[in-house]
mmCIF file of C-alpha atoms and ligand atoms in Angstrom:
data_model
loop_
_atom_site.group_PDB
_atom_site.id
_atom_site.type_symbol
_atom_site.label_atom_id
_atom_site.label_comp_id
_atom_site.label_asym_id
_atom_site.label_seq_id
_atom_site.Cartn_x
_atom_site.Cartn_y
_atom_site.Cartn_z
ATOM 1 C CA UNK A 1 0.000 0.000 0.000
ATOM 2 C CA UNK A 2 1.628 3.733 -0.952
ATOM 3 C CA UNK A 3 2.184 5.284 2.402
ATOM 4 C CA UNK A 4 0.561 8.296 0.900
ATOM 5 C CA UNK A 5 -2.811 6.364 0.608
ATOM 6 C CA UNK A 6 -5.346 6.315 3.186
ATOM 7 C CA UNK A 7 -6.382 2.751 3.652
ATOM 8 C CA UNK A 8 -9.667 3.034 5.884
ATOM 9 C CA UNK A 9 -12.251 2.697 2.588
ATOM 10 C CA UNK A 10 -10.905 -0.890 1.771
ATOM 11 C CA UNK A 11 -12.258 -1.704 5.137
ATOM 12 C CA UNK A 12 -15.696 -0.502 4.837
ATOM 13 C CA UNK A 13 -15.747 -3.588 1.627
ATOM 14 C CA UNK A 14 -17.941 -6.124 3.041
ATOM 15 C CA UNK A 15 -17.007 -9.740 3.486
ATOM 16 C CA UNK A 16 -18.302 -13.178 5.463
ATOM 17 C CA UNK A 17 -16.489 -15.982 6.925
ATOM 18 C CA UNK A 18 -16.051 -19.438 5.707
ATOM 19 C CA UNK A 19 -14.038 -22.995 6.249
ATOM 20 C CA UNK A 20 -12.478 -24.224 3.234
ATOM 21 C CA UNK A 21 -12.189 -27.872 3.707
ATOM 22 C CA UNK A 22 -10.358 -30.175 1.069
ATOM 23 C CA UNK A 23 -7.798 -33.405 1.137
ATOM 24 C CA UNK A 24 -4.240 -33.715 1.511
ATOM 25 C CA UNK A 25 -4.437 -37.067 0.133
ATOM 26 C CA UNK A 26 -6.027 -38.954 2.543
ATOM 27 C CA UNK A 27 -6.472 -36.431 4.960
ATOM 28 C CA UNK A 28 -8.933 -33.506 6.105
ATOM 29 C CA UNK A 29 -7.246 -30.233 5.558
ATOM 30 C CA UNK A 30 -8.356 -26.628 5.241
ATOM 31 C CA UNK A 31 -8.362 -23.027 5.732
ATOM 32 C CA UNK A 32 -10.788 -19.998 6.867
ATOM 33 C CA UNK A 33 -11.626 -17.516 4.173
ATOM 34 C CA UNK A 34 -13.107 -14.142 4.010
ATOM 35 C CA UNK A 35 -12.817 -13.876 0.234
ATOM 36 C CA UNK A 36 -15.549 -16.048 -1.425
ATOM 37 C CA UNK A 37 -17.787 -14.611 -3.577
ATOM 38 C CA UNK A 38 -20.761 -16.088 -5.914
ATOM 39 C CA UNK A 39 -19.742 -14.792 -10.172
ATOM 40 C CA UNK A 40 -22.325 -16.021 -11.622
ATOM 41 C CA UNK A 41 -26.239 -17.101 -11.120
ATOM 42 C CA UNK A 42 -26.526 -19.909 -14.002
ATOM 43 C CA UNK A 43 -24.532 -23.035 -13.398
ATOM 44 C CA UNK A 44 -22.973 -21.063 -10.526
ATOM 45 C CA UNK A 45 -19.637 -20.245 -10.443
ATOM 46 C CA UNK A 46 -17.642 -19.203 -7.220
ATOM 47 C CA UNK A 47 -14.353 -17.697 -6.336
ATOM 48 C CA UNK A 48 -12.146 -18.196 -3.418
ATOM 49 C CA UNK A 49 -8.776 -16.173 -2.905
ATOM 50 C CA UNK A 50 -6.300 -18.167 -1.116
ATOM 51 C CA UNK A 51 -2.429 -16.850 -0.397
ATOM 52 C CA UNK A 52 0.161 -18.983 -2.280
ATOM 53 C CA UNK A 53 1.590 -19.825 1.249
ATOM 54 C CA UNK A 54 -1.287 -21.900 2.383
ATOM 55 C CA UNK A 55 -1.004 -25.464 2.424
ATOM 56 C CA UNK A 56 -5.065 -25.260 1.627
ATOM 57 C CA UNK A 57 -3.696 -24.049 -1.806
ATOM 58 C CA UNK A 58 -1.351 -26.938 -2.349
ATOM 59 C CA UNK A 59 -4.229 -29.328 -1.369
ATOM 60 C CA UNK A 60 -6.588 -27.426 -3.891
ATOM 61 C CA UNK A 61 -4.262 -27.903 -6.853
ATOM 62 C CA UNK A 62 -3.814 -31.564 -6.175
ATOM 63 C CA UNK A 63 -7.321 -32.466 -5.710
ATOM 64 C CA UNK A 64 -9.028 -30.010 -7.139
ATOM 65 C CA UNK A 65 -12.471 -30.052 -4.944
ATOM 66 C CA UNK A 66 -13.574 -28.511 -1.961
ATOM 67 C CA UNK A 67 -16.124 -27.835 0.496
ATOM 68 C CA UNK A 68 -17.162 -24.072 2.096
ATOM 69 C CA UNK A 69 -18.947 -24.087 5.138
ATOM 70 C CA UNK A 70 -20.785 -20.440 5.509
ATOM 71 C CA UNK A 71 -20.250 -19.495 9.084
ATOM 72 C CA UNK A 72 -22.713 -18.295 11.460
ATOM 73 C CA UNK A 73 -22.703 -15.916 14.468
ATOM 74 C CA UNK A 74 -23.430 -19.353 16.312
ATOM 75 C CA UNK A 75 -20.365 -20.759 14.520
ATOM 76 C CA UNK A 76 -17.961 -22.425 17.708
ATOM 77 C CA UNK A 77 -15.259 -19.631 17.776
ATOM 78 C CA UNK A 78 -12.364 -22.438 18.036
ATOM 79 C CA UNK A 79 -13.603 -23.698 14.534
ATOM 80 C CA UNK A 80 -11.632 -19.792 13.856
ATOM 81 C CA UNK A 81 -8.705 -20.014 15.493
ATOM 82 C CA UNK A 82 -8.590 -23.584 14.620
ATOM 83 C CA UNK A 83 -8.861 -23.268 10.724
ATOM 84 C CA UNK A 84 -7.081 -19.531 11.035
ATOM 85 C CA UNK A 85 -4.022 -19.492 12.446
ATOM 86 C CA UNK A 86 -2.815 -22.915 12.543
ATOM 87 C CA UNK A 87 -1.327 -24.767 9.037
ATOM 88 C CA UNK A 88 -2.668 -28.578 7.788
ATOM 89 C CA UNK A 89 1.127 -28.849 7.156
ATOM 90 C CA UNK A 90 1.719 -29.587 10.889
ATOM 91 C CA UNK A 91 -1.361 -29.494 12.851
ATOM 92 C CA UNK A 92 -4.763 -31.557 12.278
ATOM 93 C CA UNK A 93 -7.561 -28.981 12.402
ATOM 94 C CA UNK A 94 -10.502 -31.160 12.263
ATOM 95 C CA UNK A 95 -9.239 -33.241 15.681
ATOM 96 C CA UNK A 96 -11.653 -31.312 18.257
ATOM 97 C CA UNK A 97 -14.390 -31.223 15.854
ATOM 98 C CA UNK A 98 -14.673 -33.899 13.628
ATOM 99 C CA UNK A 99 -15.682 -33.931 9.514
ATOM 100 C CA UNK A 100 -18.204 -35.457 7.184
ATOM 101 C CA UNK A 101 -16.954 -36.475 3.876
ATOM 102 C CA UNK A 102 -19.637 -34.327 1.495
ATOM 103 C CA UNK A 103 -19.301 -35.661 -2.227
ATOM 104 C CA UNK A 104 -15.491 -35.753 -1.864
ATOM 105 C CA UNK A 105 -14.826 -32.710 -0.132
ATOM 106 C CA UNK A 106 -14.479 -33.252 3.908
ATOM 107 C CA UNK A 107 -16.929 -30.700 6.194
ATOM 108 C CA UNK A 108 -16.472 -30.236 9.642
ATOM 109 C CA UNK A 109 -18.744 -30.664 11.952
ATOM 110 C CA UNK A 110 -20.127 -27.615 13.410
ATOM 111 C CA UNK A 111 -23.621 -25.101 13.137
ATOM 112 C CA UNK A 112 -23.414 -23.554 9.928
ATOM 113 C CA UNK A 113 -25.506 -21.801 7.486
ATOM 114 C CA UNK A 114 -24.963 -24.110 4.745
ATOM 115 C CA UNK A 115 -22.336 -26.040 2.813
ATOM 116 C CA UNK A 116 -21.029 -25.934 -0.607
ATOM 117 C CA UNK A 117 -19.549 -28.510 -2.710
ATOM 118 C CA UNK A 118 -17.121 -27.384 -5.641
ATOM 119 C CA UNK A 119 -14.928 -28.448 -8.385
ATOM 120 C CA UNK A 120 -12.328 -26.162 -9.219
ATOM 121 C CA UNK A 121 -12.359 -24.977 -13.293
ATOM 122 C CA UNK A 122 -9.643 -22.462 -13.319
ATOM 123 C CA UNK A 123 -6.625 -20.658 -11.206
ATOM 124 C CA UNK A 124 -5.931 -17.033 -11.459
ATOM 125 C CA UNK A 125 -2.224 -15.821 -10.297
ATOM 126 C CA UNK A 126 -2.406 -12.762 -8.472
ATOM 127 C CA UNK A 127 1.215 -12.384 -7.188
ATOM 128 C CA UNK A 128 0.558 -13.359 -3.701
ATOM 129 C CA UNK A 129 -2.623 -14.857 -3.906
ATOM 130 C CA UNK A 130 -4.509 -17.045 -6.078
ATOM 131 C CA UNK A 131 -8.313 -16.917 -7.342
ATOM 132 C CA UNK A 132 -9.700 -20.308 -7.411
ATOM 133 C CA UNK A 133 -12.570 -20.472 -9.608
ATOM 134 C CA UNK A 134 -15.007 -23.104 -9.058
ATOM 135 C CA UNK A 135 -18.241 -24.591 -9.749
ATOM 136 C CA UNK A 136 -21.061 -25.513 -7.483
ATOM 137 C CA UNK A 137 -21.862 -29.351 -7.399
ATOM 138 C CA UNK A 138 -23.853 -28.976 -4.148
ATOM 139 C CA UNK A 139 -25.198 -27.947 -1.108
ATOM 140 C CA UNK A 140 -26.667 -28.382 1.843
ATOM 141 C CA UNK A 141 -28.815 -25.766 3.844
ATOM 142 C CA UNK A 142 -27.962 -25.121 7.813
ATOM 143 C CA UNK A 143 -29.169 -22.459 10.008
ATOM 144 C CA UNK A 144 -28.382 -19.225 12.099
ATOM 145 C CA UNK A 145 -27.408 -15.801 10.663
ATOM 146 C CA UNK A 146 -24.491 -15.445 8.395
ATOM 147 C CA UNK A 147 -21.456 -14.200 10.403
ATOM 148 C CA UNK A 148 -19.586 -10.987 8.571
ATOM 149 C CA UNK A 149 -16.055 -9.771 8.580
ATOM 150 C CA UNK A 150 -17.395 -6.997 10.782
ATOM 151 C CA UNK A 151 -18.797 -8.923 13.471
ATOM 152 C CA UNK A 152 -15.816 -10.862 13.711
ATOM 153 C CA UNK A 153 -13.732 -7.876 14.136
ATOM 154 C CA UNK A 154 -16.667 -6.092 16.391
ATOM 155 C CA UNK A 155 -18.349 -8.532 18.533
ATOM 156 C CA UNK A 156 -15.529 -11.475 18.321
ATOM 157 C CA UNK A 157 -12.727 -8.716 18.285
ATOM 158 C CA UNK A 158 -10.511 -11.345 15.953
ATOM 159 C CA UNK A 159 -8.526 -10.076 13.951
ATOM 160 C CA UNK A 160 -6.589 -11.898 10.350
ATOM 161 C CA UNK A 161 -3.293 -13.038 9.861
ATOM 162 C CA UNK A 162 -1.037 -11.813 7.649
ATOM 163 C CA UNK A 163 -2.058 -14.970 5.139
ATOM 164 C CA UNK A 164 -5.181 -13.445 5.029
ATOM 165 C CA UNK A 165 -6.176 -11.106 1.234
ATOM 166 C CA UNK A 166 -7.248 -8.276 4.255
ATOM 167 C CA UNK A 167 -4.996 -8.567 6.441
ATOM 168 C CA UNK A 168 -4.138 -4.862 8.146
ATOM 169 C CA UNK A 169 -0.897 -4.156 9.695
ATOM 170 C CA UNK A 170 -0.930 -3.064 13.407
ATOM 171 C CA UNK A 171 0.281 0.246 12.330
ATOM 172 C CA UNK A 172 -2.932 0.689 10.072
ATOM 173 C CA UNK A 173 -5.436 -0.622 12.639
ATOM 174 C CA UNK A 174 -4.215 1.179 15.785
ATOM 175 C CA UNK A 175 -4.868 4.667 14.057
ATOM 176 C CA UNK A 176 -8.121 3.896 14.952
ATOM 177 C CA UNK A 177 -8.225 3.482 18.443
ATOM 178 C CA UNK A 178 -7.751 5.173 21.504
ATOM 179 C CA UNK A 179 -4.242 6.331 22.639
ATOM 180 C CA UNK A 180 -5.073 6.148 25.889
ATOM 181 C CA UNK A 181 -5.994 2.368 26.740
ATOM 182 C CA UNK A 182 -3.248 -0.589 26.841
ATOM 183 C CA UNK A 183 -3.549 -3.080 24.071
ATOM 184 C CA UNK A 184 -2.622 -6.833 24.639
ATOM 185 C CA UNK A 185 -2.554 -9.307 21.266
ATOM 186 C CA UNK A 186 -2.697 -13.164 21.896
ATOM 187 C CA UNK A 187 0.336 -14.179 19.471
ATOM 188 C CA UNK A 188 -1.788 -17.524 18.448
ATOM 189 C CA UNK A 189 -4.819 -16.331 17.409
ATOM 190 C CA UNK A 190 -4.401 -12.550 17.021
ATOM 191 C CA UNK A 191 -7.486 -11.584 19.754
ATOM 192 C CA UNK A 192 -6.626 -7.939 20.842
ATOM 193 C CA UNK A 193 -7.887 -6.838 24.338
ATOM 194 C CA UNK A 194 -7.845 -3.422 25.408
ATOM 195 C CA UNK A 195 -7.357 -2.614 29.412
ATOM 196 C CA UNK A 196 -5.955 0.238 31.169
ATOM 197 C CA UNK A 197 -4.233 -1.866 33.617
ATOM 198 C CA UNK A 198 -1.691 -4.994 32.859
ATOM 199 C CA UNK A 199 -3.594 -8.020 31.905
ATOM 200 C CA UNK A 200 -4.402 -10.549 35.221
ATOM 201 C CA UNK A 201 -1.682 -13.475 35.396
ATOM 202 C CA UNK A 202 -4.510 -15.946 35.127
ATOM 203 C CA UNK A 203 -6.471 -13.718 31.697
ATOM 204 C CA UNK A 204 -7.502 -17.196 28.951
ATOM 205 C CA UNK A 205 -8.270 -15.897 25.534
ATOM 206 C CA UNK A 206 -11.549 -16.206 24.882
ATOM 207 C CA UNK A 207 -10.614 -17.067 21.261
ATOM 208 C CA UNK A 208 -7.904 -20.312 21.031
ATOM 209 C CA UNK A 209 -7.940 -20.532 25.146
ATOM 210 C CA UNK A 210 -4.319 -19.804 25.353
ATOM 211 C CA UNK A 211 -2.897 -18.452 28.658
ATOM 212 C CA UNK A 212 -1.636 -14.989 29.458
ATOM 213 C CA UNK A 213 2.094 -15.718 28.725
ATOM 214 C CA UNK A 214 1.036 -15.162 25.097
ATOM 215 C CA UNK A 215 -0.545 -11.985 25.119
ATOM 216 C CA UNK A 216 2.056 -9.252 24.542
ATOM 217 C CA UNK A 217 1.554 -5.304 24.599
ATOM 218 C CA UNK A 218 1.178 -3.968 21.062
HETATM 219 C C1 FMN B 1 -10.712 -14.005 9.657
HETATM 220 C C2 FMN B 1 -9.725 -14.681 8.740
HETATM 221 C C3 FMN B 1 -9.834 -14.512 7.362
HETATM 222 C C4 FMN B 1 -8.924 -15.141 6.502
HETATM 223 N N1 FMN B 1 -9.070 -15.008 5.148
HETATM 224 C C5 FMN B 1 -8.218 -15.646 4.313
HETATM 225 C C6 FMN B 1 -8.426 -15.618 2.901
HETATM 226 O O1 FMN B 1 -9.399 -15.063 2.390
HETATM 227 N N2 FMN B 1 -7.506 -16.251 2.118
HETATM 228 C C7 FMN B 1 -6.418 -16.897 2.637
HETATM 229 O O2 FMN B 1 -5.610 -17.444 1.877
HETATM 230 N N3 FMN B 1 -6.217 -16.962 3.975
HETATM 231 C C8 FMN B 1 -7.098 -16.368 4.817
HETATM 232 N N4 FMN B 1 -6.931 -16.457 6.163
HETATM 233 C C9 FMN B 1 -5.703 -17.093 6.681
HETATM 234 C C10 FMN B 1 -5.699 -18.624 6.657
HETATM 235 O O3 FMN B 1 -6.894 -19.157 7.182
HETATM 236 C C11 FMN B 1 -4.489 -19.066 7.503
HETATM 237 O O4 FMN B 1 -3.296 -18.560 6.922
HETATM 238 C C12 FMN B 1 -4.386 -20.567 7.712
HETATM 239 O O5 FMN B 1 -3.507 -20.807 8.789
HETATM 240 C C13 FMN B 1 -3.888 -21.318 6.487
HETATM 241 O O6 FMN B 1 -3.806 -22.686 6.812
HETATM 242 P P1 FMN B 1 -3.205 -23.783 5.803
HETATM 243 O O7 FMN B 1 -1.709 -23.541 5.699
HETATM 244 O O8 FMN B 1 -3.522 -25.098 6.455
HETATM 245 O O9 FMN B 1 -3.876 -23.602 4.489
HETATM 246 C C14 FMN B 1 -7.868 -15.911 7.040
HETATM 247 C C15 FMN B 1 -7.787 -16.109 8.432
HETATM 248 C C16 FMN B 1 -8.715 -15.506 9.270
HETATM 249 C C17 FMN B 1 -8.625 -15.745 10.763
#
């Protein structure tokens, strides 16, 4: 981003939350987006942005099919953190949750709004990220309302790792807040709490349930 522009309209762009879930051979694997979007209304076509550092990616273009579940506000928050900020490479996501295998593509188990099965038709390179477009096969309704980028940042107060097609440097997003109040991160999931005193010794994050060691002053 040129230092000279002013980054806040990007953030007013609208986005929800989903778990991309696909195979790495054998096994479940899987990321969280914020970027999928529906292209077109006949024979629908969809479009999923994924950076070219996540395994997810890797998975994709070996077997190309996959599985979005549309997350709701009544979504289990460790599904997140989970899916977010941990790689397939050297972690299994789906171990506190569990998966259904949905036409080829695995699902984890959770309340969602709905699921979507998709075969991948095309990849479009865009330096550090990739556009996977894809086709709907399937789907499968769920329930609850749709959880947005906004309430996730808002009422969650999660924030996106640098992986992540949004993700907003600390210097970007603390020119929006308060001078005034101390600001803690949790360096697993990226939850930022705001006190005006030092965080207690025994402070959990509500997010991944990591202890206070890992919350450092930003
Ligand atoms: C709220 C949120 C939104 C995200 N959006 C995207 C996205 O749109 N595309 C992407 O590639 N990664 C996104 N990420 C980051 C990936 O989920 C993250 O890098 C993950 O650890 C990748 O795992 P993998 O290496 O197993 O694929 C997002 C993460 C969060 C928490």
């Amino acid at each position: 981003m040129p230092e000279a522009m002013d980054s806040n309209a990007l953030y007013n762009i609208t986005y929800g939350l989903y778990v991309v879930g696909c195979y790495s051979d054998d096994k479940p694997a899987g990321c969280i987006v914020n970027t999928c979007f529906q292209v077109t209304s006949e024979n629908p076509t969809l479009a999923i942005c994924l950076n070219k550092k996540n395994y997810t990616l890797d998975c994709i273009k070996k077997n190309p099919k996959f599985c979005i579940s549309i997350i709701s506000e009544d979504t289990d928050p460790m599904i997140i953190s989970s899916f977010g900020f941990r790689s397939s490479r050297d972690a299994d996501k789906y171990a506190d949750f569990g998966y259904v295998d949905l036409d080829g593509a695995p699902a984890v188990k959770g309340n969602f709004c709905g699921r979507l099965v998709l075969d991948v038709t095309d990849f479009i390179d865009c330096g550090t990220h990739v556009i996977v477009i894809s086709k709907l096969k399937d789907t499968q309704d769920g329930s609850g309302a749709p959880m947005t980028y906004e309430y996730y940042h808002k009422v969650i107060k999660g924030s996106a790792p640098k992986n992540a097609p949004t993700y907003r440097s600390e210097q970007e997003s603390t020119t929006v807040t308060k001078k005034d109040v101390r600001r803690f991160k949790c360096d697993i999931c990226g939850y930022e709490v705001e006190s005006e005193t030092n965080l207690p010794d025994d402070f959990v994050c509500p997010i991944c349930g990591f202890d206070r060691s890992h919350f450092k002053e930003i």
